[in-house]
PDB file of C-alpha atoms in Angstrom:
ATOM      1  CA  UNK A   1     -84.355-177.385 -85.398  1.00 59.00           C
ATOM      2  CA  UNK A   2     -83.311-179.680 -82.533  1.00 73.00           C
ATOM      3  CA  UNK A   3     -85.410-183.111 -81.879  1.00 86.00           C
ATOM      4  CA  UNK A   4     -87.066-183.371 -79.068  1.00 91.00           C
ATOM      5  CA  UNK A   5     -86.635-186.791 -77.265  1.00 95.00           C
ATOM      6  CA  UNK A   6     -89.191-188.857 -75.578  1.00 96.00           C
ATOM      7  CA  UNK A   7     -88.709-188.506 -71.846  1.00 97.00           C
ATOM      8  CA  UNK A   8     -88.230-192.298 -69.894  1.00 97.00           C
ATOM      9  CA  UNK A   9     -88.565-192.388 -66.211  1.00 96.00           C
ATOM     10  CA  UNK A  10     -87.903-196.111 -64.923  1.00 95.00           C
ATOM     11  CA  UNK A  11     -84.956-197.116 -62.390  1.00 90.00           C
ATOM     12  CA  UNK A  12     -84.744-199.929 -64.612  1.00 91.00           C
ATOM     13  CA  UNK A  13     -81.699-199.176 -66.968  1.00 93.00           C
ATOM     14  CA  UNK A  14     -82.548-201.642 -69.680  1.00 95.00           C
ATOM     15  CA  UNK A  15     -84.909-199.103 -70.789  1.00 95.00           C
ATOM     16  CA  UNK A  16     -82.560-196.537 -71.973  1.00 96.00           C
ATOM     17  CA  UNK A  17     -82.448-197.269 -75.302  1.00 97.00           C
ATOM     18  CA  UNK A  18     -86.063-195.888 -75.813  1.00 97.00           C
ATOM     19  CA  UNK A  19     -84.833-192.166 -74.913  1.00 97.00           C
ATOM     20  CA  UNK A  20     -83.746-192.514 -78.550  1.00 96.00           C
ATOM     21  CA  UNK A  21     -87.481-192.149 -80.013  1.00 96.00           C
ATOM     22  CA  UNK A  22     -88.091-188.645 -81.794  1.00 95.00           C
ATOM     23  CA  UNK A  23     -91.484-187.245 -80.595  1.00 94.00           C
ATOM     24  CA  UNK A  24     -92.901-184.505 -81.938  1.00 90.00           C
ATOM     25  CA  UNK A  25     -94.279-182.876 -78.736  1.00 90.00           C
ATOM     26  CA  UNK A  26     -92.905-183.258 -75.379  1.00 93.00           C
ATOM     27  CA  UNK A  27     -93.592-186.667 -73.931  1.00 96.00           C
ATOM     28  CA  UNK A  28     -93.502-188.692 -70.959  1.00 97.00           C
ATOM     29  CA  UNK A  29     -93.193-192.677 -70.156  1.00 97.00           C
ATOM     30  CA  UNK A  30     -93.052-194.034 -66.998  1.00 97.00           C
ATOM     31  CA  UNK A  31     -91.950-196.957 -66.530  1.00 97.00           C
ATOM     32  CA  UNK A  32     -92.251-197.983 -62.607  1.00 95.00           C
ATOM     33  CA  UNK A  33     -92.125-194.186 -61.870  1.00 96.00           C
ATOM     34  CA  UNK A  34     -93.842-191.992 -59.702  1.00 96.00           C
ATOM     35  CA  UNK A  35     -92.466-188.992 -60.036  1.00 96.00           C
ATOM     36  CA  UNK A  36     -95.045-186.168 -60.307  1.00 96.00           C
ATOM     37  CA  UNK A  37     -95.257-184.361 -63.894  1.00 96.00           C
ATOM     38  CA  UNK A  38     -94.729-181.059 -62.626  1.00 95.00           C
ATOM     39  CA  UNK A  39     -91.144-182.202 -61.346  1.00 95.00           C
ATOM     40  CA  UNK A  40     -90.391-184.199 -65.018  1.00 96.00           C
ATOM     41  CA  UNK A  41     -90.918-181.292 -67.184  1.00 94.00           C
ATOM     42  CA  UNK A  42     -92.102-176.960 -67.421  1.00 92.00           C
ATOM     43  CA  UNK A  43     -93.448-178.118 -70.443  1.00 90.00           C
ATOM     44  CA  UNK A  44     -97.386-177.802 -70.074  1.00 89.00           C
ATOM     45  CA  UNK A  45     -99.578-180.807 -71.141  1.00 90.00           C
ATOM     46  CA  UNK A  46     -97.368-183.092 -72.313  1.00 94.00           C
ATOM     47  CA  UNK A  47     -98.523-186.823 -73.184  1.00 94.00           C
ATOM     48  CA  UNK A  48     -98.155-189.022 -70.660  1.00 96.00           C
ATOM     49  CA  UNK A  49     -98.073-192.696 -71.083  1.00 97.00           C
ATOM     50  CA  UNK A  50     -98.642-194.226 -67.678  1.00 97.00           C
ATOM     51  CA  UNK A  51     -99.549-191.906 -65.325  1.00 97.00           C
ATOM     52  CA  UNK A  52     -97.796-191.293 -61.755  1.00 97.00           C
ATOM     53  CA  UNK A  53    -101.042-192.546 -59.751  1.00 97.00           C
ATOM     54  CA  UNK A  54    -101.316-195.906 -61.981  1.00 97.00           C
ATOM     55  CA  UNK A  55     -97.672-196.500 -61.399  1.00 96.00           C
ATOM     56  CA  UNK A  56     -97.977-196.144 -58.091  1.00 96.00           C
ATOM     57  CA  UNK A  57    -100.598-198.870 -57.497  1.00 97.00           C
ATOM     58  CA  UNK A  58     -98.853-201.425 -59.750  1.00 96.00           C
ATOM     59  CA  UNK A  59     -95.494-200.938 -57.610  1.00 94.00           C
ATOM     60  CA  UNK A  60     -97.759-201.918 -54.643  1.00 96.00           C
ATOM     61  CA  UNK A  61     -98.971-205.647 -54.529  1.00 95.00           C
ATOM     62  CA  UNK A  62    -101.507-204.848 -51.813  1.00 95.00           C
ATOM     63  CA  UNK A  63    -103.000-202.227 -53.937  1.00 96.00           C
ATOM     64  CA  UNK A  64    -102.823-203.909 -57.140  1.00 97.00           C
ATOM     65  CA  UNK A  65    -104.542-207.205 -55.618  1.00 96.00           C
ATOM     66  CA  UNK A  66    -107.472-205.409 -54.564  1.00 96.00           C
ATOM     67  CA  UNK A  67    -107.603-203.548 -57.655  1.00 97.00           C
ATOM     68  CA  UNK A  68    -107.219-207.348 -59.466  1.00 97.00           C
ATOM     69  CA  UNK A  69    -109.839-208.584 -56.875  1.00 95.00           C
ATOM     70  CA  UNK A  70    -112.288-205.493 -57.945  1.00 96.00           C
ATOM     71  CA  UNK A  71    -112.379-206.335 -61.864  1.00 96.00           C
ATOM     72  CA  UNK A  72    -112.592-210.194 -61.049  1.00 96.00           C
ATOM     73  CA  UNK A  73    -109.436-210.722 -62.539  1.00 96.00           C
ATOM     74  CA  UNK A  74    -108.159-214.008 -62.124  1.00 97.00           C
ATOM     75  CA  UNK A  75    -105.407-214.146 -59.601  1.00 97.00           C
ATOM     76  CA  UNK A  76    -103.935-216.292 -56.399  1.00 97.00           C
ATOM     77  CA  UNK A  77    -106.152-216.446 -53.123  1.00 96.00           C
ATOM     78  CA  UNK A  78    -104.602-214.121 -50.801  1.00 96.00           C
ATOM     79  CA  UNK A  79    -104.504-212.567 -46.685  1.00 93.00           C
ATOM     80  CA  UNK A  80    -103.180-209.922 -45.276  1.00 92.00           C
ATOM     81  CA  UNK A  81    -103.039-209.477 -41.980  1.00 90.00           C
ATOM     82  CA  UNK A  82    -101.094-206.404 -39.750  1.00 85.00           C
ATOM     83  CA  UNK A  83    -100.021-209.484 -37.171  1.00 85.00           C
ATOM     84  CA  UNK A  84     -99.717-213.076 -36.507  1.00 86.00           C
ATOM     85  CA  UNK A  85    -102.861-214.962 -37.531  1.00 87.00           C
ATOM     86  CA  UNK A  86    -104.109-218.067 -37.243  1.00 91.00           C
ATOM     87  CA  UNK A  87    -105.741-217.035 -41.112  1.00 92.00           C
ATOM     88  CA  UNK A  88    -102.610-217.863 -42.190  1.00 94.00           C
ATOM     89  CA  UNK A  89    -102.320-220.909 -40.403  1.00 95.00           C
ATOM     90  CA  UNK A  90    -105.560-222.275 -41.847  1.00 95.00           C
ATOM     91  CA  UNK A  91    -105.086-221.295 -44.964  1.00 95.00           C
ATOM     92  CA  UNK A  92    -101.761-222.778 -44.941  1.00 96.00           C
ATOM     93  CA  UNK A  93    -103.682-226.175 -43.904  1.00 95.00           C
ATOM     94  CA  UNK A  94    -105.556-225.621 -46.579  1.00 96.00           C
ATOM     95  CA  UNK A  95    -103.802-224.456 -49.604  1.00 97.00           C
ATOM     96  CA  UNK A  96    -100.804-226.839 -48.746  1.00 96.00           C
ATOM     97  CA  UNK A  97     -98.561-223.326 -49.451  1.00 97.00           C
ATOM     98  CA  UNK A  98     -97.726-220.228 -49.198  1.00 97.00           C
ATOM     99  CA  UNK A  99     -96.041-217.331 -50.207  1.00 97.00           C
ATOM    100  CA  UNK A 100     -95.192-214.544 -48.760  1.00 96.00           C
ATOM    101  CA  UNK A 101     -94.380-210.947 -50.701  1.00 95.00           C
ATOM    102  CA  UNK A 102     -93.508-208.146 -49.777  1.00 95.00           C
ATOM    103  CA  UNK A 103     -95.712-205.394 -51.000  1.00 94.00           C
ATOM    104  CA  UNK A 104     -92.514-203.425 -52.743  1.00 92.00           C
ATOM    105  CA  UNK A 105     -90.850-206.604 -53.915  1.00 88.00           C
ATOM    106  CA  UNK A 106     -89.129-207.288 -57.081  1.00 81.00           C
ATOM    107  CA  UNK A 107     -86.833-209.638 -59.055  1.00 77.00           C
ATOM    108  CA  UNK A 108     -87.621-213.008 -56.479  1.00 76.00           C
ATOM    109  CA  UNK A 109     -86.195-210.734 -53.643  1.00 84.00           C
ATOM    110  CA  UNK A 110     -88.257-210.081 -50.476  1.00 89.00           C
ATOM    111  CA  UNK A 111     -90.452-212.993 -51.521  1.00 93.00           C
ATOM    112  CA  UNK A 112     -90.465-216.247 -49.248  1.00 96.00           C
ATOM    113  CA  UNK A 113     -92.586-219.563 -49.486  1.00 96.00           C
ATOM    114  CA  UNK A 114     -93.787-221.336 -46.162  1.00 96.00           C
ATOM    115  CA  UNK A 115     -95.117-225.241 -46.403  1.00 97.00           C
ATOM    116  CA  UNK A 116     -95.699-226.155 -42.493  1.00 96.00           C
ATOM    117  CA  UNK A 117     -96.312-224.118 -39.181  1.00 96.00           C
ATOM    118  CA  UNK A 118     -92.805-224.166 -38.283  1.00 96.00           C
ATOM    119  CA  UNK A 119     -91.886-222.210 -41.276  1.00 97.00           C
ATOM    120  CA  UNK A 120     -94.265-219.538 -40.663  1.00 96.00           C
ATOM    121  CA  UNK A 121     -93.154-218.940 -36.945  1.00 95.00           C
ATOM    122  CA  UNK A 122     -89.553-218.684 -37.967  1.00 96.00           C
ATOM    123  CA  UNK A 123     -90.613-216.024 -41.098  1.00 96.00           C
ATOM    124  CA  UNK A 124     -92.609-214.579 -38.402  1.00 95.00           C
ATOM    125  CA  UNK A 125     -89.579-214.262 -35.944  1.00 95.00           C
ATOM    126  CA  UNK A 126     -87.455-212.131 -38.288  1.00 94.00           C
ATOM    127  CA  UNK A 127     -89.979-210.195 -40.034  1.00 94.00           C
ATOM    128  CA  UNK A 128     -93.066-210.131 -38.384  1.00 90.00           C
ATOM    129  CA  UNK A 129     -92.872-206.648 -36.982  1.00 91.00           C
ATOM    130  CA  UNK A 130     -93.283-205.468 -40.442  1.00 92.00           C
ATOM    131  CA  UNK A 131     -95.951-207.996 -41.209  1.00 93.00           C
ATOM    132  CA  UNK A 132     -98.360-205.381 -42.472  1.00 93.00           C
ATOM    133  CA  UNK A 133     -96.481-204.864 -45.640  1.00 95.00           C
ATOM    134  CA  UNK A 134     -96.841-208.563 -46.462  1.00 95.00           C
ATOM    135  CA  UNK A 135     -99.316-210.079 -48.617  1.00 95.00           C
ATOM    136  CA  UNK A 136     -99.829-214.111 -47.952  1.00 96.00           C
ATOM    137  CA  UNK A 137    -100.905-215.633 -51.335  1.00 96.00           C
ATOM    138  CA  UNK A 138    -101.627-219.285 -51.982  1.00 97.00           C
ATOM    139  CA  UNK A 139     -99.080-221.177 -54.182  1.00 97.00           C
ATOM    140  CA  UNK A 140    -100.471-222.589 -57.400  1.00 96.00           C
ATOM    141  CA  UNK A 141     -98.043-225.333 -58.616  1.00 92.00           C
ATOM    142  CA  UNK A 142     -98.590-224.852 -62.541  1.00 94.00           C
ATOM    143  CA  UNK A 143     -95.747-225.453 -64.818  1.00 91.00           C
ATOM    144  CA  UNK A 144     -96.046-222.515 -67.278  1.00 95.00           C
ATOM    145  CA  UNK A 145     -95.079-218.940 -66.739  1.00 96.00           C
ATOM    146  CA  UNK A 146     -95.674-216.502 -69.535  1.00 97.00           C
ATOM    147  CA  UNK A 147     -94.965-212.248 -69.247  1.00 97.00           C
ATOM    148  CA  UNK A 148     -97.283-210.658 -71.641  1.00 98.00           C
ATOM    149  CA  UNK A 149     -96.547-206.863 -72.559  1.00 98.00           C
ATOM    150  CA  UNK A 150     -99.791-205.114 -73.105  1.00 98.00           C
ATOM    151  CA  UNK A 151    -101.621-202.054 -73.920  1.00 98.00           C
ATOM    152  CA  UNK A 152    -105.206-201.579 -73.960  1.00 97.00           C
ATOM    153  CA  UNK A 153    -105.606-202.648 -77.641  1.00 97.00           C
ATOM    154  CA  UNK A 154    -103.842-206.223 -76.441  1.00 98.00           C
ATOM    155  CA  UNK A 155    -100.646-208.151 -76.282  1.00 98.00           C
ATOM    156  CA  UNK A 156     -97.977-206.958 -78.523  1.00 98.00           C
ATOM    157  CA  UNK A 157     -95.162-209.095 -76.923  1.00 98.00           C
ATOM    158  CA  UNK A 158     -94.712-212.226 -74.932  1.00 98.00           C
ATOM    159  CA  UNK A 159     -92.308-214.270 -73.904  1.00 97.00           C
ATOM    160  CA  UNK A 160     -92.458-217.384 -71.585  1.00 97.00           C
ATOM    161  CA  UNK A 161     -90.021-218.076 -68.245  1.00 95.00           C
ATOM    162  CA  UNK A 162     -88.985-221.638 -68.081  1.00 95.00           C
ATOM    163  CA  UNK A 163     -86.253-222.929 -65.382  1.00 94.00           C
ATOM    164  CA  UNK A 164     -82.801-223.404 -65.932  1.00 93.00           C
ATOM    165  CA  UNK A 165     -81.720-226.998 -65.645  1.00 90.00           C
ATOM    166  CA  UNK A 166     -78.803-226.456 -62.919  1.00 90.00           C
ATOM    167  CA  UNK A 167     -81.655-223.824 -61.091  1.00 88.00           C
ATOM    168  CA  UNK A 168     -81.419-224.430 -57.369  1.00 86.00           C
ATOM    169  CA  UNK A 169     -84.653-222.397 -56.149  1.00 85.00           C
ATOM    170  CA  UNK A 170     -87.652-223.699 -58.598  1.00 88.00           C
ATOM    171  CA  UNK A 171     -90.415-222.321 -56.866  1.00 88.00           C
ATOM    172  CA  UNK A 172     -90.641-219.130 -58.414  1.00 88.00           C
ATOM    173  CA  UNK A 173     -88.841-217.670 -62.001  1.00 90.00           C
ATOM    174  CA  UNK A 174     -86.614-214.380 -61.979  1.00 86.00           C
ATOM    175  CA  UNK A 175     -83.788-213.873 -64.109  1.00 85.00           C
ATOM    176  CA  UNK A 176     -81.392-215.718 -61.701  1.00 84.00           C
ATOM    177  CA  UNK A 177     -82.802-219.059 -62.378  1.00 89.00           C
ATOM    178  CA  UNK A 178     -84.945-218.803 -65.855  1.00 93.00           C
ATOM    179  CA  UNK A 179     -84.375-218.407 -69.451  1.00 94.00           C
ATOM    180  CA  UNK A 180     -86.785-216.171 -71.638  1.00 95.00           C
ATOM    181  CA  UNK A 181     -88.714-218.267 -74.423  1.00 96.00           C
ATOM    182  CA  UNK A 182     -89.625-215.892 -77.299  1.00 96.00           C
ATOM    183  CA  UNK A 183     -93.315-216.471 -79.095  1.00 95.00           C
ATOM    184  CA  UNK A 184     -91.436-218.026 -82.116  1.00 95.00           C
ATOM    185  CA  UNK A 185     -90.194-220.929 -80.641  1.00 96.00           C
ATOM    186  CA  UNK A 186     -91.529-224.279 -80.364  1.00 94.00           C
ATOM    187  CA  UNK A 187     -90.722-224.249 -76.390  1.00 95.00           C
ATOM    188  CA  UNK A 188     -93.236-221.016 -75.845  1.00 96.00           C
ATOM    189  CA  UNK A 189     -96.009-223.400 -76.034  1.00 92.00           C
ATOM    190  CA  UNK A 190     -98.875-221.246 -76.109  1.00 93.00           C
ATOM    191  CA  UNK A 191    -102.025-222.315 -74.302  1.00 93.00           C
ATOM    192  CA  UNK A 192    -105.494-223.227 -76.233  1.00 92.00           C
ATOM    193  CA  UNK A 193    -107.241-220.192 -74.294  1.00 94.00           C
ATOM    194  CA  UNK A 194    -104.549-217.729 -74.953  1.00 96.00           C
ATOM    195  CA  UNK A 195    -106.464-215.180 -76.162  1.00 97.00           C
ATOM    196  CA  UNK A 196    -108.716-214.986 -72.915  1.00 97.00           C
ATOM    197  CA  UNK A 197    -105.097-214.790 -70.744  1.00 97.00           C
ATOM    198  CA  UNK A 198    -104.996-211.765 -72.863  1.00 98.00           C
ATOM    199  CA  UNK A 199    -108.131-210.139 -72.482  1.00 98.00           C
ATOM    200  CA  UNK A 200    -107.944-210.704 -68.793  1.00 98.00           C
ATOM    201  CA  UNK A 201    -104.564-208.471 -68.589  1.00 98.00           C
ATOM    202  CA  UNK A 202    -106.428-206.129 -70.456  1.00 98.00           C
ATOM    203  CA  UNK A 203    -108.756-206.078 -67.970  1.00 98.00           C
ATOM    204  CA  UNK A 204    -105.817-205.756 -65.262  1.00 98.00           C
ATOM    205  CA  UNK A 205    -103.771-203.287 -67.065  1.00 98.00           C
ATOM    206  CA  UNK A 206    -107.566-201.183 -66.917  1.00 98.00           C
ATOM    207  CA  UNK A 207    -107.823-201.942 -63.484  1.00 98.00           C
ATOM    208  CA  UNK A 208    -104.179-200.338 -62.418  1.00 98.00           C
ATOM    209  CA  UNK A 209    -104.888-197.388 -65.111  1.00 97.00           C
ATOM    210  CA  UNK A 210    -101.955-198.067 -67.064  1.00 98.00           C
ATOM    211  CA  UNK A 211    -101.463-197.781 -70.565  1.00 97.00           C
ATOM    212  CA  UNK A 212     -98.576-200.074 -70.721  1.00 96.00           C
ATOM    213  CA  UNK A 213     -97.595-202.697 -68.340  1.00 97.00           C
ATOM    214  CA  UNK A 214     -96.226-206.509 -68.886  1.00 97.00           C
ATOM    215  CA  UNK A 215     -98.155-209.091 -66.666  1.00 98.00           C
ATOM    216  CA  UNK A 216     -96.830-212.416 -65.347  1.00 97.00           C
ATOM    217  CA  UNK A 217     -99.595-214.880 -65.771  1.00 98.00           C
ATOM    218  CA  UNK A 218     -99.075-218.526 -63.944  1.00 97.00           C
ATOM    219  CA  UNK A 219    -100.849-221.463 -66.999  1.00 96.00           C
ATOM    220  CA  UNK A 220    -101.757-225.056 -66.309  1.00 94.00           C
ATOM    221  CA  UNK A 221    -100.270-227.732 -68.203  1.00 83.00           C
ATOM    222  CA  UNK A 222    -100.798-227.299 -72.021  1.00 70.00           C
ATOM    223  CA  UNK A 223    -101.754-231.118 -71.626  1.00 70.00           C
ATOM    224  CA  UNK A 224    -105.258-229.858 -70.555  1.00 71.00           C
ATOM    225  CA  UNK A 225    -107.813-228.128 -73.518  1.00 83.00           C
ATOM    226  CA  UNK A 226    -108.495-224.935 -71.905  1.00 88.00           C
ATOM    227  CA  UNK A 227    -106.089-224.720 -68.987  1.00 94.00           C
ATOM    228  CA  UNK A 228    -106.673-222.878 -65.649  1.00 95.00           C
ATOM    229  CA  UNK A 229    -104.291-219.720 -65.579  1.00 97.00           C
ATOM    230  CA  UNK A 230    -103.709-216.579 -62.345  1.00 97.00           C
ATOM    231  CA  UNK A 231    -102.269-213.321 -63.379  1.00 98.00           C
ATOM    232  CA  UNK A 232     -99.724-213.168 -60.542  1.00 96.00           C
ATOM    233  CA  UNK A 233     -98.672-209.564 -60.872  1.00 95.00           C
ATOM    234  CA  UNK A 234     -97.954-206.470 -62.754  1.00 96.00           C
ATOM    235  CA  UNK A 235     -95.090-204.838 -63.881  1.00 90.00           C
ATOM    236  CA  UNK A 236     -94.526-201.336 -64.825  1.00 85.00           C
ATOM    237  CA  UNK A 237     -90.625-201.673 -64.998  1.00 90.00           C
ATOM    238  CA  UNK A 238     -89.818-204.414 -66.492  1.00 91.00           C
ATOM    239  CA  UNK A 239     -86.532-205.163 -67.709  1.00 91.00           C
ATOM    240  CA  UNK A 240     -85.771-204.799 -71.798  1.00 95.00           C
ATOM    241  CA  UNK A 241     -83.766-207.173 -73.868  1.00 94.00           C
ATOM    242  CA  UNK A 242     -83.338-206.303 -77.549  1.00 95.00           C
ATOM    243  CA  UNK A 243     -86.129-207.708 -79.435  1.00 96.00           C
ATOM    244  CA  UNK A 244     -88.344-206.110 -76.585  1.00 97.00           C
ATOM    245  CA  UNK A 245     -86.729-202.541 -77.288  1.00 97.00           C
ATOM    246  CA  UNK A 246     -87.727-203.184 -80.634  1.00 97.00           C
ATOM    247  CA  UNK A 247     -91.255-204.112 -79.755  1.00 97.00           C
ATOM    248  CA  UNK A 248     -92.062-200.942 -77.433  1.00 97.00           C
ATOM    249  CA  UNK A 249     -90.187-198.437 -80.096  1.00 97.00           C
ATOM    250  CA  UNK A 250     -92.454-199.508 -82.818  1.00 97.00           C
ATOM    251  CA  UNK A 251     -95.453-199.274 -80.425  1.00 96.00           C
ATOM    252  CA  UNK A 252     -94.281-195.656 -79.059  1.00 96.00           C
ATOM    253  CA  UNK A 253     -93.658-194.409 -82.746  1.00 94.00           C
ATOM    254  CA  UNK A 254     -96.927-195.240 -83.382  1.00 93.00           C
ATOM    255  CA  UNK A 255     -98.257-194.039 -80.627  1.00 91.00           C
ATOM    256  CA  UNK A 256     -96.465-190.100 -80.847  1.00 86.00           C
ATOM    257  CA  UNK A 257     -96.946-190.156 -84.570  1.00 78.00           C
ATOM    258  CA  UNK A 258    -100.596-190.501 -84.843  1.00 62.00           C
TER     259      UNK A 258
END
């Protein structure tokens, strides 16, 4: 009898690997994807981990920061406004920074931090007849930066970002410019209140209707007992090294097997 395959739809190739996992009946994982079921498979009622709708809103940061804002999780101050606005100016007064996202960016592209007036005008200039597709958020200067994968049971893998020492932009941590600190090492440093960063992406996976999403989550200095922390964003297609391969196979065995 031939196997039947579980069925991955991410852009995000590092995720191949899991269209190795067996499943008895026909099953879906998206992974950043919103491709309607109907057009994935004939096959009716298959098992869907992540559904099209939830990846949808977590591929949007205006719609996941109002779904974030809704279930008072804890994330960065934020504006958005359709056109130039003194908001932003005032804010920018008061928070000292800014940045500004794109609502479809990803990987530290489309993503753009503003300190004065000056800065804003110019960003404003080039870009500002899209500006309705931004989302202004204030800049938190903490020094940690953890991604924890979750499902609604909790965190089943993290891993923190730290900077590499020749990194020329230090403002924010992609894959360009940071190294990935597994849980076992000394260096991951994990924070006194960890287990309330993890309840509260939990409580933003719930918000997005996923069933599986990593979270980047912005932490204080460890120097501090119970450190202040924002869950900047979500991510539905993340990118895969090995041991995390390892981590979501187990998970998705489980998960298909029970």
């Amino acid at each position: 009898m031939k196997q039947r395959h579980l069925i991955v739809r991410s852009r995000n190739i590092s995720c191949k690997p899991l269209k190795e996992i067996v499943v008895s009946r026909p099953t879906i994982l998206r992974l950043g994807s919103i491709t309607p079921t109907e057009e994935i498979t004939k096959c009716k009622n298959p098992i869907e981990i992540n559904s099209a709708e939830s990846c949808r809103l977590s591929s949007n940061k205006l719609l996941m920061k109002a779904r974030f804002k809704h279930a008072k999780v804890p994330t960065a101050e934020y504006l958005c406004c359709a056109n130039f606005s003194s908001k932003v100016l005032n804010n920018l007064e008061k928070w000292g920074k800014i940045i500004i996202k794109h609502k479809h960016s990803s990987k530290g592209n489309g993503i753009y931090l503003i300190t004065n007036d000056e800065e804003y005008l110019d960003w404003y200039r080039k870009y500002g007849h899209d500006s309705k597709s931004y989302i202004f958020e204030r800049y938190y200067n903490y020094t940690r930066e953890y991604r924890l994968h979750v499902t609604k049971e909790g965190c089943f893998y993290a891993c923190r970002k730290m900077l590499k020492k020749d990194a020329e932009v230090r403002w924010h941590r992609h894959d360009s410019n940071s190294v990935w600190i597994l849980e076992e090492n000394p260096l991951f440093d994990k924070p006194s209140n960890w287990d309330k960063v993890v309840q509260d992406c939990v409580a933003a996976l719930k918000s997005l209707g996923l069933d599986l999403a990593a979270f980047d989550v912005k932490i204080q200095s460890n120097k501090k007992e119970n450190p202040k922390y924002i869950i900047l964003e979500s991510n539905s297609a993340p990118s895969l090294g090995e041991v995390a391969i390892k981590k979501y196979k187990e998970l998705i065995n489980r998960w298909t097997r029970t």
